[in-house]
Amino acid sequence: MERGRYGHMIKSLIVVGDFLCLNIAYALTCLWSDPSDGFAAKIIWLLLNLSYFPVFLFFAKIHELRILHVDRVLIKVSQAIISHLAAFLLLLFFLQIDDIRAIVLLKFYLLLSFLLAAWWVGSRKLLKYFRRKGYNFKKIVIVGAGSMGTKLLDELRSDAGYGYKFMGFFDDNVALKKSLPHFQGDSLSVEKFVIDNKVDEIYCALPMSQEEKITRLLKFSEANNVSFYMVPDVGRYIHRQLEFQLVGNVPVLSLHPEPLQNIFSRILKRTFDLLFSILFLICSPVIFIPIAIAVKLSSPGPVFFTQKRTGFKGKEFKCYKFRTMRVNSNSDKVQASRHDPRKTRVGEFLRKTSLDELPQFWNVLKGDMSIVGPRPHMIKHTQDYSKIIDKYMLRHLIKPGITGWAQVNGYRGETRELWQMERRVEYDVWYIEHWNFWLDLKIIFLTVVNAFRGESNAF
C-alpha cells in the first residue's frame, strides 16, 4: 500500500464497512424486536440500504481527508445518521408504510450511530497506524518558504499518521538554501522536480501579488494531474476559521462565526451542563463527605475555599473549591507552586487528581460556569495579563469551565513565565472558535484520563 495510489480502494472499503454496520444494526434490531412490528420485512431491509446511497454521495468525501480530528468525525457521523433517517422516512411516506413503531426505529438508529462512529473513528486510527509505518503516503512540495509555508509544514508534520512525505521547499529567495532544510530550488524548477519525483500535491504559499507564478503552477498542476492547493497569506494576520464563498464569479473569504453565537449551540451546551451537573451533585455525597472529612482533619479552617474570579463577559463570580492550603493572606495574589509550603498533604493529593475542582459543579448549576471552557482566573491575573497579552479578554466571550482545551493539552497549574499564559490563551481562543458538542465530550474524557493518570503540572 505504498504512496497514495490505493486511496480510492481505501474509500471503497470504508463504504463497504458502512453498509456492513447498517446491516449488523438491522439484524440486531430484528433480534431485539417483536416480529409483529414488521421491521424484519424484506422491503424494510431494502429501503434501509437504499437510504444509505444519499449518505454515501454526500459523506464519502470525508474518507479522503487525512487531517480530521475525532470530534469532527463524530459530527459527520451525526449528520450522516440524520440524513439516512430523513431519506428512510421519505421512502416510507411515498410507499405509505406506517406500521413501524418509533421505539424500533430508535433502537436501530442508536445501534447504527454507535457502530458507524466506531467504524469511522477506528478505520481512521488504523489508517494512521499504517501511514506511520510508511504506507499510503502522499508526496508533497511547498512553493513559498515564508512564514505561511513553514507554518503549513509544521501542521502537516505534526502527526506522521497524516501520511505526508515532504519533498522540499521552492522559493525564489535562494539565500534560504543555507538556513532552510529541504530547499530544492526556485519556483521555476518546481515543474521538473514534480514530474521526476512523481509528486502528488503542490501547496502554493506564494504571496497573492505573484499572480503570474501562481497561475503557471495552477495550469501545470491541471495538465499533469497533480493536486494543487492555495495557501492564502491572510493567515499571517487572521487566525480564525474562514469560509470560502462565491459572490457571482468572485471568490470571497469570510470570517466563520463562532459556534456558540448560535442560539441552538448555546441551548445544547447549557442543557448538557445542567443534566451533567445535576446528576453529579445527586451522587456527590459519596465523594464529597470523605474529602470534606480529610480536608477538615488536614489543617484548621473551612472545608471549602471561595475566591472571586473573572467569568463570562468579564463579570466577577465566587468560584468554589475544596481547600487545599492552610489559611493564608496571599491566596488571592500568589499562585500555588510545585513545592508551595502552604499546601497540605491532603491538598497535594486533591490538586494532583483535580478533585479539588469538584465543588465547581455547583457553579455550573448556578450558571456561573460551564463544564468545559477556559479556566477562570483570579482577578489579579485578569488585571495583569489583559494589559500584556493580545486577545486575553476574548477567553471571556463564553462561560469559564471546570476543565478546558488548554488544560488537557498540558497548560495548567502555575504560569511562571509569560509564554505559558500566552499558550493557554491561544488554546482557549481556539476552543471558542472551534467549539462543538463532541469536542466537549472529548475534553471531558481526556480530563478523566489525566485525573487517574496524574498530571505533572497539577500542583
PDB file of N, CA and C in Angstrom, residues 273-363:
ATOM      1  N   ASP A 273     -24.810  20.893  30.416  1.00  0.00           N
ATOM      2  CA  ASP A 273     -24.251  21.345  31.696  1.00  0.00           C
ATOM      3  C   ASP A 273     -25.215  21.065  32.845  1.00  0.00           C
ATOM      4  N   LEU A 274     -26.494  21.390  32.640  1.00  0.00           N
ATOM      5  CA  LEU A 274     -27.492  21.201  33.694  1.00  0.00           C
ATOM      6  C   LEU A 274     -27.683  19.723  34.030  1.00  0.00           C
ATOM      7  N   LEU A 275     -27.870  18.906  32.991  1.00  0.00           N
ATOM      8  CA  LEU A 275     -28.110  17.481  33.209  1.00  0.00           C
ATOM      9  C   LEU A 275     -26.905  16.822  33.886  1.00  0.00           C
ATOM     10  N   PHE A 276     -25.714  17.126  33.397  1.00  0.00           N
ATOM     11  CA  PHE A 276     -24.488  16.526  33.921  1.00  0.00           C
ATOM     12  C   PHE A 276     -24.263  16.963  35.373  1.00  0.00           C
ATOM     13  N   SER A 277     -24.412  18.267  35.643  1.00  0.00           N
ATOM     14  CA  SER A 277     -24.133  18.783  36.996  1.00  0.00           C
ATOM     15  C   SER A 277     -25.179  18.290  38.000  1.00  0.00           C
ATOM     16  N   ILE A 278     -26.450  18.236  37.591  1.00  0.00           N
ATOM     17  CA  ILE A 278     -27.495  17.726  38.494  1.00  0.00           C
ATOM     18  C   ILE A 278     -27.233  16.266  38.841  1.00  0.00           C
ATOM     19  N   LEU A 279     -26.929  15.463  37.828  1.00  0.00           N
ATOM     20  CA  LEU A 279     -26.635  14.042  38.054  1.00  0.00           C
ATOM     21  C   LEU A 279     -25.435  13.879  38.972  1.00  0.00           C
ATOM     22  N   PHE A 280     -24.388  14.681  38.722  1.00  0.00           N
ATOM     23  CA  PHE A 280     -23.179  14.582  39.553  1.00  0.00           C
ATOM     24  C   PHE A 280     -23.469  15.001  40.993  1.00  0.00           C
ATOM     25  N   LEU A 281     -24.173  16.102  41.175  1.00  0.00           N
ATOM     26  CA  LEU A 281     -24.419  16.613  42.526  1.00  0.00           C
ATOM     27  C   LEU A 281     -25.321  15.681  43.331  1.00  0.00           C
ATOM     28  N   ILE A 282     -26.226  14.967  42.665  1.00  0.00           N
ATOM     29  CA  ILE A 282     -27.053  13.976  43.355  1.00  0.00           C
ATOM     30  C   ILE A 282     -26.175  12.864  43.934  1.00  0.00           C
ATOM     31  N   CYS A 283     -25.159  12.473  43.159  1.00  0.00           N
ATOM     32  CA  CYS A 283     -24.256  11.387  43.595  1.00  0.00           C
ATOM     33  C   CYS A 283     -23.072  11.890  44.410  1.00  0.00           C
ATOM     34  N   SER A 284     -22.906  13.208  44.510  1.00  0.00           N
ATOM     35  CA  SER A 284     -21.690  13.786  45.080  1.00  0.00           C
ATOM     36  C   SER A 284     -21.407  13.459  46.544  1.00  0.00           C
ATOM     37  N   PRO A 285     -22.428  13.238  47.407  1.00  0.00           N
ATOM     38  CA  PRO A 285     -22.096  12.949  48.814  1.00  0.00           C
ATOM     39  C   PRO A 285     -21.127  11.782  48.991  1.00  0.00           C
ATOM     40  N   VAL A 286     -21.192  10.809  48.102  1.00  0.00           N
ATOM     41  CA  VAL A 286     -20.287   9.650  48.199  1.00  0.00           C
ATOM     42  C   VAL A 286     -18.833  10.090  48.108  1.00  0.00           C
ATOM     43  N   ILE A 287     -18.576  11.142  47.305  1.00  0.00           N
ATOM     44  CA  ILE A 287     -17.210  11.650  47.125  1.00  0.00           C
ATOM     45  C   ILE A 287     -16.933  12.808  48.086  1.00  0.00           C
ATOM     46  N   PHE A 288     -17.913  13.694  48.227  1.00  0.00           N
ATOM     47  CA  PHE A 288     -17.699  14.925  48.978  1.00  0.00           C
ATOM     48  C   PHE A 288     -17.467  14.694  50.477  1.00  0.00           C
ATOM     49  N   ILE A 289     -18.221  13.777  51.073  1.00  0.00           N
ATOM     50  CA  ILE A 289     -18.123  13.580  52.525  1.00  0.00           C
ATOM     51  C   ILE A 289     -16.727  13.110  52.953  1.00  0.00           C
ATOM     52  N   PRO A 290     -16.147  12.059  52.302  1.00  0.00           N
ATOM     53  CA  PRO A 290     -14.778  11.657  52.689  1.00  0.00           C
ATOM     54  C   PRO A 290     -13.749  12.760  52.455  1.00  0.00           C
ATOM     55  N   ILE A 291     -13.892  13.504  51.325  1.00  0.00           N
ATOM     56  CA  ILE A 291     -12.945  14.589  51.052  1.00  0.00           C
ATOM     57  C   ILE A 291     -13.087  15.683  52.112  1.00  0.00           C
ATOM     58  N   ALA A 292     -14.339  16.024  52.472  1.00  0.00           N
ATOM     59  CA  ALA A 292     -14.574  17.076  53.464  1.00  0.00           C
ATOM     60  C   ALA A 292     -13.950  16.713  54.815  1.00  0.00           C
ATOM     61  N   ILE A 293     -14.098  15.453  55.214  1.00  0.00           N
ATOM     62  CA  ILE A 293     -13.514  14.993  56.485  1.00  0.00           C
ATOM     63  C   ILE A 293     -11.984  15.093  56.430  1.00  0.00           C
ATOM     64  N   ALA A 294     -11.406  14.653  55.285  1.00  0.00           N
ATOM     65  CA  ALA A 294      -9.947  14.691  55.138  1.00  0.00           C
ATOM     66  C   ALA A 294      -9.417  16.121  55.160  1.00  0.00           C
ATOM     67  N   VAL A 295     -10.126  17.041  54.500  1.00  0.00           N
ATOM     68  CA  VAL A 295      -9.705  18.451  54.474  1.00  0.00           C
ATOM     69  C   VAL A 295      -9.769  19.046  55.879  1.00  0.00           C
ATOM     70  N   LYS A 296     -10.844  18.733  56.592  1.00  0.00           N
ATOM     71  CA  LYS A 296     -11.044  19.290  57.934  1.00  0.00           C
ATOM     72  C   LYS A 296      -9.965  18.798  58.889  1.00  0.00           C
ATOM     73  N   LEU A 297      -9.562  17.535  58.726  1.00  0.00           N
ATOM     74  CA  LEU A 297      -8.545  16.973  59.602  1.00  0.00           C
ATOM     75  C   LEU A 297      -7.132  17.418  59.223  1.00  0.00           C
ATOM     76  N   SER A 298      -6.952  17.875  57.977  1.00  0.00           N
ATOM     77  CA  SER A 298      -5.599  18.199  57.488  1.00  0.00           C
ATOM     78  C   SER A 298      -5.029  19.463  58.105  1.00  0.00           C
ATOM     79  N   SER A 299      -5.898  20.447  58.392  1.00  0.00           N
ATOM     80  CA  SER A 299      -5.449  21.708  58.984  1.00  0.00           C
ATOM     81  C   SER A 299      -6.661  22.520  59.411  1.00  0.00           C
ATOM     82  N   PRO A 300      -6.501  23.449  60.349  1.00  0.00           N
ATOM     83  CA  PRO A 300      -7.635  24.287  60.778  1.00  0.00           C
ATOM     84  C   PRO A 300      -8.135  25.146  59.615  1.00  0.00           C
ATOM     85  N   GLY A 301      -9.448  25.330  59.561  1.00  0.00           N
ATOM     86  CA  GLY A 301     -10.015  26.168  58.515  1.00  0.00           C
ATOM     87  C   GLY A 301     -11.251  25.541  57.892  1.00  0.00           C
ATOM     88  N   PRO A 302     -11.901  26.240  56.973  1.00  0.00           N
ATOM     89  CA  PRO A 302     -13.123  25.734  56.348  1.00  0.00           C
ATOM     90  C   PRO A 302     -12.829  24.598  55.365  1.00  0.00           C
ATOM     91  N   VAL A 303     -13.873  23.824  55.027  1.00  0.00           N
ATOM     92  CA  VAL A 303     -13.738  22.739  54.051  1.00  0.00           C
ATOM     93  C   VAL A 303     -13.605  23.310  52.643  1.00  0.00           C
ATOM     94  N   PHE A 304     -14.420  24.328  52.361  1.00  0.00           N
ATOM     95  CA  PHE A 304     -14.431  24.905  51.021  1.00  0.00           C
ATOM     96  C   PHE A 304     -13.653  26.215  50.980  1.00  0.00           C
ATOM     97  N   PHE A 305     -13.038  26.455  49.836  1.00  0.00           N
ATOM     98  CA  PHE A 305     -12.312  27.695  49.590  1.00  0.00           C
ATOM     99  C   PHE A 305     -13.061  28.454  48.499  1.00  0.00           C
ATOM    100  N   THR A 306     -13.414  29.689  48.744  1.00  0.00           N
ATOM    101  CA  THR A 306     -14.098  30.507  47.740  1.00  0.00           C
ATOM    102  C   THR A 306     -13.192  31.659  47.327  1.00  0.00           C
ATOM    103  N   GLN A 307     -13.247  31.982  46.060  1.00  0.00           N
ATOM    104  CA  GLN A 307     -12.385  33.045  45.538  1.00  0.00           C
ATOM    105  C   GLN A 307     -13.102  33.752  44.400  1.00  0.00           C
ATOM    106  N   LYS A 308     -13.001  35.056  44.365  1.00  0.00           N
ATOM    107  CA  LYS A 308     -13.583  35.804  43.247  1.00  0.00           C
ATOM    108  C   LYS A 308     -12.726  35.604  41.997  1.00  0.00           C
ATOM    109  N   ARG A 309     -13.399  35.246  40.927  1.00  0.00           N
ATOM    110  CA  ARG A 309     -12.690  35.046  39.659  1.00  0.00           C
ATOM    111  C   ARG A 309     -13.445  35.729  38.519  1.00  0.00           C
ATOM    112  N   THR A 310     -12.753  35.879  37.396  1.00  0.00           N
ATOM    113  CA  THR A 310     -13.350  36.547  36.241  1.00  0.00           C
ATOM    114  C   THR A 310     -14.153  35.545  35.428  1.00  0.00           C
ATOM    115  N   GLY A 311     -15.403  35.875  35.147  1.00  0.00           N
ATOM    116  CA  GLY A 311     -16.276  34.969  34.426  1.00  0.00           C
ATOM    117  C   GLY A 311     -16.737  35.503  33.090  1.00  0.00           C
ATOM    118  N   PHE A 312     -17.912  35.072  32.684  1.00  0.00           N
ATOM    119  CA  PHE A 312     -18.499  35.410  31.387  1.00  0.00           C
ATOM    120  C   PHE A 312     -18.590  36.928  31.211  1.00  0.00           C
ATOM    121  N   LYS A 313     -18.033  37.411  30.096  1.00  0.00           N
ATOM    122  CA  LYS A 313     -18.023  38.837  29.735  1.00  0.00           C
ATOM    123  C   LYS A 313     -17.350  39.705  30.801  1.00  0.00           C
ATOM    124  N   GLY A 314     -16.392  39.110  31.507  1.00  0.00           N
ATOM    125  CA  GLY A 314     -15.596  39.857  32.473  1.00  0.00           C
ATOM    126  C   GLY A 314     -16.245  40.067  33.821  1.00  0.00           C
ATOM    127  N   LYS A 315     -17.438  39.479  34.050  1.00  0.00           N
ATOM    128  CA  LYS A 315     -18.116  39.640  35.333  1.00  0.00           C
ATOM    129  C   LYS A 315     -17.464  38.757  36.399  1.00  0.00           C
ATOM    130  N   GLU A 316     -17.399  39.273  37.612  1.00  0.00           N
ATOM    131  CA  GLU A 316     -16.811  38.512  38.714  1.00  0.00           C
ATOM    132  C   GLU A 316     -17.842  37.554  39.315  1.00  0.00           C
ATOM    133  N   PHE A 317     -17.369  36.417  39.803  1.00  0.00           N
ATOM    134  CA  PHE A 317     -18.242  35.473  40.491  1.00  0.00           C
ATOM    135  C   PHE A 317     -17.438  34.721  41.542  1.00  0.00           C
ATOM    136  N   LYS A 318     -18.135  34.092  42.482  1.00  0.00           N
ATOM    137  CA  LYS A 318     -17.473  33.311  43.520  1.00  0.00           C
ATOM    138  C   LYS A 318     -17.262  31.888  43.026  1.00  0.00           C
ATOM    139  N   CYS A 319     -16.001  31.479  42.949  1.00  0.00           N
ATOM    140  CA  CYS A 319     -15.650  30.138  42.478  1.00  0.00           C
ATOM    141  C   CYS A 319     -15.366  29.246  43.700  1.00  0.00           C
ATOM    142  N   TYR A 320     -15.946  28.036  43.696  1.00  0.00           N
ATOM    143  CA  TYR A 320     -15.817  27.130  44.836  1.00  0.00           C
ATOM    144  C   TYR A 320     -14.796  26.027  44.564  1.00  0.00           C
ATOM    145  N   LYS A 321     -14.025  25.699  45.617  1.00  0.00           N
ATOM    146  CA  LYS A 321     -13.066  24.588  45.547  1.00  0.00           C
ATOM    147  C   LYS A 321     -12.974  23.953  46.947  1.00  0.00           C
ATOM    148  N   PHE A 322     -12.474  22.734  46.986  1.00  0.00           N
ATOM    149  CA  PHE A 322     -12.080  22.188  48.285  1.00  0.00           C
ATOM    150  C   PHE A 322     -10.786  22.888  48.690  1.00  0.00           C
ATOM    151  N   ARG A 323     -10.687  23.239  49.961  1.00  0.00           N
ATOM    152  CA  ARG A 323      -9.478  23.927  50.436  1.00  0.00           C
ATOM    153  C   ARG A 323      -8.291  22.969  50.399  1.00  0.00           C
ATOM    154  N   THR A 324      -7.220  23.407  49.770  1.00  0.00           N
ATOM    155  CA  THR A 324      -6.022  22.566  49.638  1.00  0.00           C
ATOM    156  C   THR A 324      -4.816  23.174  50.346  1.00  0.00           C
ATOM    157  N   MET A 325      -4.989  24.372  50.906  1.00  0.00           N
ATOM    158  CA  MET A 325      -3.885  25.064  51.578  1.00  0.00           C
ATOM    159  C   MET A 325      -4.270  25.441  52.998  1.00  0.00           C
ATOM    160  N   ARG A 326      -3.249  25.713  53.788  1.00  0.00           N
ATOM    161  CA  ARG A 326      -3.501  26.305  55.094  1.00  0.00           C
ATOM    162  C   ARG A 326      -4.011  27.725  54.876  1.00  0.00           C
ATOM    163  N   VAL A 327      -4.865  28.176  55.751  1.00  0.00           N
ATOM    164  CA  VAL A 327      -5.420  29.526  55.619  1.00  0.00           C
ATOM    165  C   VAL A 327      -4.282  30.536  55.600  1.00  0.00           C
ATOM    166  N   ASN A 328      -4.263  31.407  54.558  1.00  0.00           N
ATOM    167  CA  ASN A 328      -3.182  32.382  54.417  1.00  0.00           C
ATOM    168  C   ASN A 328      -3.720  33.647  53.760  1.00  0.00           C
ATOM    169  N   SER A 329      -2.952  34.723  53.863  1.00  0.00           N
ATOM    170  CA  SER A 329      -3.399  36.033  53.357  1.00  0.00           C
ATOM    171  C   SER A 329      -3.036  36.260  51.887  1.00  0.00           C
ATOM    172  N   ASN A 330      -2.291  35.328  51.267  1.00  0.00           N
ATOM    173  CA  ASN A 330      -1.832  35.528  49.890  1.00  0.00           C
ATOM    174  C   ASN A 330      -2.609  34.707  48.850  1.00  0.00           C
ATOM    175  N   SER A 331      -3.703  34.081  49.289  1.00  0.00           N
ATOM    176  CA  SER A 331      -4.409  33.169  48.385  1.00  0.00           C
ATOM    177  C   SER A 331      -4.982  33.855  47.146  1.00  0.00           C
ATOM    178  N   ASP A 332      -5.286  35.166  47.249  1.00  0.00           N
ATOM    179  CA  ASP A 332      -5.844  35.889  46.108  1.00  0.00           C
ATOM    180  C   ASP A 332      -4.778  36.598  45.277  1.00  0.00           C
ATOM    181  N   LYS A 333      -3.516  36.397  45.648  1.00  0.00           N
ATOM    182  CA  LYS A 333      -2.435  37.116  44.956  1.00  0.00           C
ATOM    183  C   LYS A 333      -1.379  36.191  44.378  1.00  0.00           C
ATOM    184  N   VAL A 334      -1.058  35.124  45.099  1.00  0.00           N
ATOM    185  CA  VAL A 334       0.067  34.260  44.717  1.00  0.00           C
ATOM    186  C   VAL A 334      -0.437  32.883  44.297  1.00  0.00           C
ATOM    187  N   GLN A 335      -0.017  32.432  43.090  1.00  0.00           N
ATOM    188  CA  GLN A 335      -0.386  31.105  42.604  1.00  0.00           C
ATOM    189  C   GLN A 335       0.295  30.002  43.409  1.00  0.00           C
ATOM    190  N   ALA A 336      -0.326  28.839  43.420  1.00  0.00           N
ATOM    191  CA  ALA A 336       0.312  27.674  44.040  1.00  0.00           C
ATOM    192  C   ALA A 336       1.489  27.231  43.170  1.00  0.00           C
ATOM    193  N   SER A 337       2.598  26.911  43.797  1.00  0.00           N
ATOM    194  CA  SER A 337       3.783  26.444  43.081  1.00  0.00           C
ATOM    195  C   SER A 337       4.042  24.976  43.426  1.00  0.00           C
ATOM    196  N   ARG A 338       5.019  24.371  42.748  1.00  0.00           N
ATOM    197  CA  ARG A 338       5.262  22.930  42.900  1.00  0.00           C
ATOM    198  C   ARG A 338       5.559  22.538  44.353  1.00  0.00           C
ATOM    199  N   HIS A 339       6.403  23.295  45.030  1.00  0.00           N
ATOM    200  CA  HIS A 339       6.767  22.953  46.410  1.00  0.00           C
ATOM    201  C   HIS A 339       6.244  24.029  47.371  1.00  0.00           C
ATOM    202  N   ASP A 340       5.013  24.430  47.138  1.00  0.00           N
ATOM    203  CA  ASP A 340       4.420  25.503  47.933  1.00  0.00           C
ATOM    204  C   ASP A 340       4.229  25.038  49.387  1.00  0.00           C
ATOM    205  N   PRO A 341       4.830  25.733  50.348  1.00  0.00           N
ATOM    206  CA  PRO A 341       4.716  25.322  51.762  1.00  0.00           C
ATOM    207  C   PRO A 341       3.298  25.498  52.320  1.00  0.00           C
ATOM    208  N   ARG A 342       2.445  26.252  51.637  1.00  0.00           N
ATOM    209  CA  ARG A 342       1.088  26.483  52.116  1.00  0.00           C
ATOM    210  C   ARG A 342       0.203  25.256  51.920  1.00  0.00           C
ATOM    211  N   LYS A 343       0.564  24.357  50.996  1.00  0.00           N
ATOM    212  CA  LYS A 343      -0.275  23.197  50.684  1.00  0.00           C
ATOM    213  C   LYS A 343      -0.216  22.151  51.790  1.00  0.00           C
ATOM    214  N   THR A 344      -1.351  21.502  52.020  1.00  0.00           N
ATOM    215  CA  THR A 344      -1.402  20.379  52.958  1.00  0.00           C
ATOM    216  C   THR A 344      -1.177  19.085  52.176  1.00  0.00           C
ATOM    217  N   ARG A 345      -0.927  17.997  52.903  1.00  0.00           N
ATOM    218  CA  ARG A 345      -0.736  16.704  52.223  1.00  0.00           C
ATOM    219  C   ARG A 345      -2.000  16.279  51.494  1.00  0.00           C
ATOM    220  N   VAL A 346      -3.136  16.484  52.140  1.00  0.00           N
ATOM    221  CA  VAL A 346      -4.419  16.167  51.502  1.00  0.00           C
ATOM    222  C   VAL A 346      -4.620  17.062  50.274  1.00  0.00           C
ATOM    223  N   GLY A 347      -4.277  18.341  50.447  1.00  0.00           N
ATOM    224  CA  GLY A 347      -4.409  19.288  49.342  1.00  0.00           C
ATOM    225  C   GLY A 347      -3.555  18.913  48.150  1.00  0.00           C
ATOM    226  N   GLU A 348      -2.357  18.416  48.419  1.00  0.00           N
ATOM    227  CA  GLU A 348      -1.455  17.966  47.345  1.00  0.00           C
ATOM    228  C   GLU A 348      -2.124  16.875  46.512  1.00  0.00           C
ATOM    229  N   PHE A 349      -2.735  15.912  47.203  1.00  0.00           N
ATOM    230  CA  PHE A 349      -3.421  14.817  46.510  1.00  0.00           C
ATOM    231  C   PHE A 349      -4.625  15.332  45.729  1.00  0.00           C
ATOM    232  N   LEU A 350      -5.412  16.218  46.339  1.00  0.00           N
ATOM    233  CA  LEU A 350      -6.602  16.743  45.672  1.00  0.00           C
ATOM    234  C   LEU A 350      -6.236  17.513  44.405  1.00  0.00           C
ATOM    235  N   ARG A 351      -5.158  18.281  44.470  1.00  0.00           N
ATOM    236  CA  ARG A 351      -4.723  19.039  43.298  1.00  0.00           C
ATOM    237  C   ARG A 351      -4.204  18.112  42.207  1.00  0.00           C
ATOM    238  N   LYS A 352      -3.446  17.103  42.607  1.00  0.00           N
ATOM    239  CA  LYS A 352      -2.857  16.170  41.635  1.00  0.00           C
ATOM    240  C   LYS A 352      -3.937  15.441  40.853  1.00  0.00           C
ATOM    241  N   THR A 353      -5.049  15.127  41.519  1.00  0.00           N
ATOM    242  CA  THR A 353      -6.130  14.362  40.887  1.00  0.00           C
ATOM    243  C   THR A 353      -7.275  15.267  40.402  1.00  0.00           C
ATOM    244  N   SER A 354      -7.131  16.583  40.607  1.00  0.00           N
ATOM    245  CA  SER A 354      -8.157  17.573  40.214  1.00  0.00           C
ATOM    246  C   SER A 354      -9.453  17.433  41.006  1.00  0.00           C
ATOM    247  N   LEU A 355      -9.435  16.672  42.100  1.00  0.00           N
ATOM    248  CA  LEU A 355     -10.642  16.500  42.920  1.00  0.00           C
ATOM    249  C   LEU A 355     -11.025  17.803  43.633  1.00  0.00           C
ATOM    250  N   ASP A 356     -10.063  18.712  43.796  1.00  0.00           N
ATOM    251  CA  ASP A 356     -10.368  19.980  44.462  1.00  0.00           C
ATOM    252  C   ASP A 356     -11.327  20.841  43.659  1.00  0.00           C
ATOM    253  N   GLU A 357     -11.451  20.560  42.340  1.00  0.00           N
ATOM    254  CA  GLU A 357     -12.315  21.357  41.469  1.00  0.00           C
ATOM    255  C   GLU A 357     -13.775  20.901  41.493  1.00  0.00           C
ATOM    256  N   LEU A 358     -14.074  19.756  42.099  1.00  0.00           N
ATOM    257  CA  LEU A 358     -15.425  19.183  42.019  1.00  0.00           C
ATOM    258  C   LEU A 358     -16.544  20.089  42.535  1.00  0.00           C
ATOM    259  N   PRO A 359     -16.331  20.896  43.592  1.00  0.00           N
ATOM    260  CA  PRO A 359     -17.414  21.791  44.027  1.00  0.00           C
ATOM    261  C   PRO A 359     -17.863  22.791  42.961  1.00  0.00           C
ATOM    262  N   GLN A 360     -17.060  22.945  41.907  1.00  0.00           N
ATOM    263  CA  GLN A 360     -17.433  23.891  40.849  1.00  0.00           C
ATOM    264  C   GLN A 360     -18.630  23.407  40.026  1.00  0.00           C
ATOM    265  N   PHE A 361     -19.053  22.160  40.252  1.00  0.00           N
ATOM    266  CA  PHE A 361     -20.299  21.726  39.620  1.00  0.00           C
ATOM    267  C   PHE A 361     -21.482  22.546  40.159  1.00  0.00           C
ATOM    268  N   TRP A 362     -21.326  23.062  41.392  1.00  0.00           N
ATOM    269  CA  TRP A 362     -22.349  23.965  41.917  1.00  0.00           C
ATOM    270  C   TRP A 362     -22.338  25.279  41.134  1.00  0.00           C
ATOM    271  N   ASN A 363     -21.143  25.763  40.754  1.00  0.00           N
ATOM    272  CA  ASN A 363     -21.044  26.949  39.897  1.00  0.00           C
ATOM    273  C   ASN A 363     -21.707  26.719  38.540  1.00  0.00           C
TER     274      ASN A 363
END
